[in-house]
Short mmCIF file of C-alpha atoms in Angstrom, two decimals:
data_model
loop_
_atom_site.label_atom_id
_atom_site.label_comp_id
_atom_site.label_asym_id
_atom_site.label_seq_id
_atom_site.Cartn_x
_atom_site.Cartn_y
_atom_site.Cartn_z
CA MET I 53 12.24 -34.12 -13.02
CA ASN I 54 13.23 -35.81 -9.75
CA GLY I 55 11.14 -35.74 -6.59
CA LYS I 56 12.95 -32.86 -4.91
CA MET I 57 12.68 -30.68 -7.99
CA GLN I 58 9.00 -31.60 -8.24
CA LYS I 59 8.47 -30.49 -4.65
CA LEU I 60 10.31 -27.21 -5.28
CA SER I 61 8.14 -26.60 -8.34
CA GLN I 62 5.02 -27.31 -6.34
CA LEU I 63 6.18 -25.05 -3.51
CA SER I 64 6.79 -22.28 -6.05
CA GLY I 65 3.18 -22.58 -7.17
CA TYR I 66 1.97 -22.22 -3.59
CA LEU I 67 4.25 -19.24 -3.05
CA ARG I 68 2.85 -17.57 -6.18
CA GLY I 69 -0.61 -17.80 -4.68
CA LEU I 70 0.63 -16.55 -1.32
CA VAL I 71 2.33 -13.54 -2.93
CA LEU I 72 -0.86 -12.64 -4.81
CA PHE I 73 -2.92 -13.04 -1.65
CA ALA I 74 -0.52 -10.89 0.41
CA THR I 75 -0.49 -8.24 -2.33
CA ALA I 76 -4.29 -8.16 -2.39
CA VAL I 77 -4.37 -7.80 1.41
CA VAL I 78 -1.84 -4.95 1.37
CA ILE I 79 -3.60 -3.09 -1.46
CA GLY I 80 -6.96 -3.67 0.23
CA TYR I 81 -5.60 -2.33 3.52
CA LEU I 82 -4.07 0.73 1.86
CA GLY I 83 -7.27 1.38 -0.10
CA TYR I 84 -9.43 0.94 3.00
CA GLN I 85 -7.25 3.28 5.05
CA LEU I 86 -7.28 5.90 2.31
CA GLY I 87 -10.91 5.57 1.22
CA VAL I 88 -12.69 4.91 4.51
CA ASN I 89 -10.42 6.36 7.19
CA GLY I 90 -8.87 9.11 5.05
CA GLU I 91 -5.35 8.06 6.10
CA LEU I 92 -2.26 7.69 3.94
CA ARG I 93 -0.44 4.57 5.18
CA LEU I 94 2.04 3.92 2.35
CA GLY I 95 5.32 5.64 3.18
CA SER I 96 3.84 7.18 6.28
CA THR I 97 6.24 9.24 8.38
CA PRO I 98 5.61 11.89 11.04
CA LEU I 99 6.21 14.61 8.43
CA THR I 100 3.82 12.97 5.97
CA GLU I 101 1.15 12.61 8.63
CA ALA I 102 1.53 16.25 9.69
CA LEU I 103 1.13 17.34 6.07
CA TRP I 104 -1.79 14.96 5.50
CA HIS I 105 -3.70 16.51 8.39
CA ASP I 106 -2.82 20.10 7.49
CA GLU I 107 -5.43 21.81 5.32
CA ARG I 108 -2.80 23.86 3.48
CA ALA I 109 -1.04 20.79 2.08
CA SER I 110 -2.32 19.01 -1.01
CA HIS I 111 -3.30 15.37 -0.65
CA THR I 112 -2.67 14.93 -4.37
CA VAL I 113 0.94 16.08 -3.99
CA LEU I 114 1.46 13.68 -1.09
CA LEU I 115 -0.08 10.81 -3.05
CA MET I 116 2.19 11.60 -6.00
CA MET I 117 5.18 11.44 -3.66
CA VAL I 118 4.36 7.85 -2.64
CA LEU I 119 3.18 6.72 -6.08
CA PRO I 120 6.67 5.72 -7.34
CA GLN I 121 7.12 3.35 -4.40
CA PHE I 122 3.67 1.88 -4.94
CA ILE I 123 4.54 1.27 -8.60
CA THR I 124 7.87 -0.26 -7.55
CA MET I 125 5.98 -2.60 -5.23
CA LEU I 126 3.63 -3.67 -8.03
CA LEU I 127 6.56 -4.20 -10.41
CA GLY I 128 8.26 -6.27 -7.73
CA VAL I 129 5.15 -8.45 -7.43
CA PHE I 130 5.08 -8.83 -11.22
CA TRP I 131 8.71 -9.95 -11.47
CA LEU I 132 8.40 -12.19 -8.41
CA GLN I 133 5.36 -13.84 -10.01
CA ARG I 134 7.33 -14.41 -13.21
CA LEU I 135 10.28 -15.83 -11.28
CA LEU I 136 8.09 -18.18 -9.26
CA GLY I 137 6.27 -19.13 -12.47
CA TYR I 138 9.58 -20.24 -14.02
CA TYR I 139 10.42 -22.10 -10.82
CA GLN I 140 7.00 -23.73 -10.91
CA GLN I 141 7.86 -25.03 -14.39
CA GLY I 142 11.16 -26.40 -13.07
CA LEU I 143 13.24 -23.70 -14.79
CA PHE I 144 15.48 -22.81 -11.89
CA PHE I 145 18.74 -21.88 -13.60
CA THR I 146 17.61 -20.42 -16.89
CA ALA I 147 18.40 -17.03 -18.36
CA GLU I 148 14.74 -16.07 -17.95
CA SER I 149 14.70 -16.80 -14.22
CA MET I 150 18.00 -14.96 -13.81
CA ARG I 151 16.51 -11.96 -15.63
CA CYS I 152 13.57 -11.92 -13.20
CA TYR I 153 15.91 -12.14 -10.26
CA LEU I 154 18.02 -9.25 -11.58
CA TRP I 155 14.87 -7.16 -12.04
CA LEU I 156 13.98 -7.84 -8.40
CA ILE I 157 17.43 -6.67 -7.32
CA TRP I 158 17.25 -3.47 -9.37
CA LEU I 159 13.77 -2.78 -8.08
CA LYS I 160 15.09 -3.17 -4.53
CA VAL I 161 17.88 -0.70 -5.36
CA ALA I 162 15.34 1.70 -6.91
CA ASP I 163 13.08 1.39 -3.88
CA PHE I 164 16.00 2.16 -1.60
CA GLY I 165 16.80 5.30 -3.61
CA LEU I 166 13.16 6.32 -3.99
CA ASP I 167 12.67 6.08 -0.24
CA ILE I 168 15.50 8.55 0.33
CA VAL I 169 14.22 10.89 -2.39
CA ARG I 170 10.68 10.71 -0.97
CA HIS I 171 11.91 11.63 2.51
CA LEU I 172 13.79 14.61 1.10
CA ALA I 173 10.79 15.70 -0.99
CA VAL I 174 8.37 15.36 1.92
CA GLY I 175 10.80 17.28 4.13
CA ASN I 176 11.07 20.05 1.56
CA TYR I 177 7.28 20.18 1.17
CA HIS I 178 6.86 20.15 4.96
CA SER I 179 9.24 23.13 5.33
CA GLN I 180 6.93 25.21 3.12
CA PHE I 181 4.16 25.03 5.74
CA PHE I 182 5.92 24.54 9.08
CA THR I 183 8.70 26.49 10.77
CA SER I 184 10.53 23.41 12.03
CA THR I 185 11.33 20.40 9.85
CA GLU I 186 13.59 17.48 10.74
CA ILE I 187 14.37 15.06 7.94
CA GLU I 188 15.49 11.56 8.88
CA LEU I 189 16.91 9.59 5.98
CA PRO I 190 15.95 5.90 6.06
CA ILE I 191 19.31 4.26 5.49
CA ASP I 192 18.67 0.84 6.94
CA PHE I 193 21.61 -1.52 7.43
CA GLY I 194 19.26 -4.48 6.97
CA ASN I 195 18.25 -3.29 3.51
CA LEU I 196 21.87 -2.79 2.51
CA THR I 197 22.78 -6.30 3.66
CA THR I 198 19.78 -7.73 1.81
CA LEU I 199 20.92 -6.02 -1.38
CA LEU I 200 24.46 -7.32 -0.95
CA LEU I 201 23.18 -10.82 -0.23
CA MET I 202 21.02 -10.74 -3.35
CA LEU I 203 24.04 -9.69 -5.43
CA VAL I 204 26.13 -12.51 -3.96
CA ILE I 205 23.37 -14.99 -4.81
CA VAL I 206 23.31 -13.74 -8.42
CA TYR I 207 27.06 -14.18 -8.62
CA LEU I 208 26.85 -17.71 -7.18
CA LEU I 209 24.02 -18.69 -9.54
CA LYS I 210 25.94 -17.41 -12.57
CA ALA I 211 29.09 -19.21 -11.44
CA ALA I 212 27.15 -22.45 -10.85
CA LYS I 213 25.58 -22.18 -14.31
CA GLU I 214 29.01 -21.69 -15.91
CA ILE I 215 30.42 -24.69 -14.03
CA GLU I 216 27.43 -26.79 -15.12
CA ALA I 217 27.97 -25.72 -18.76
CA GLU I 218 31.67 -26.61 -18.54
CA ASN I 219 30.84 -30.02 -17.06
CA LYS I 220 28.39 -30.73 -19.88
CA GLU I 221 31.03 -29.77 -22.47
CA PHE I 222 33.59 -32.03 -20.79
CA ILE I 223 31.28 -35.05 -20.94
#
């Protein structure tokens, strides 16, 4: 492995540690806010907060509404760790690393959809207790562009791998 690839592999190892550290900080923060302060911070919206502080609403129901996104986050960390692990080994353009990358894309798509479903569910739950409910759907242009960019990168990586395979066959 040449020097640049060695540096990329080493950087991937550092990034793996950074991702684990950031995940621990986020989970610690969420746990602290929930356990000590009694606040739900994951997926917090004005409707969620109103329900959280209303005695008629169930905290368990609200937690179940944000649980899919928490699981999606953990799955994203898992697949990112696997991807960076392959990169750390110098396996940048393998089928395994591409599989991890595709999982990350689909998890991003799922998170995007789950966020919309959660907002609708929270709005519906909110309307059972309050006379006025305004639902704002979180369709973020930045998230859409990120998804499109990730898809373009997958296409470019696949095309580069095919070109590399053709070049090896030619030689």
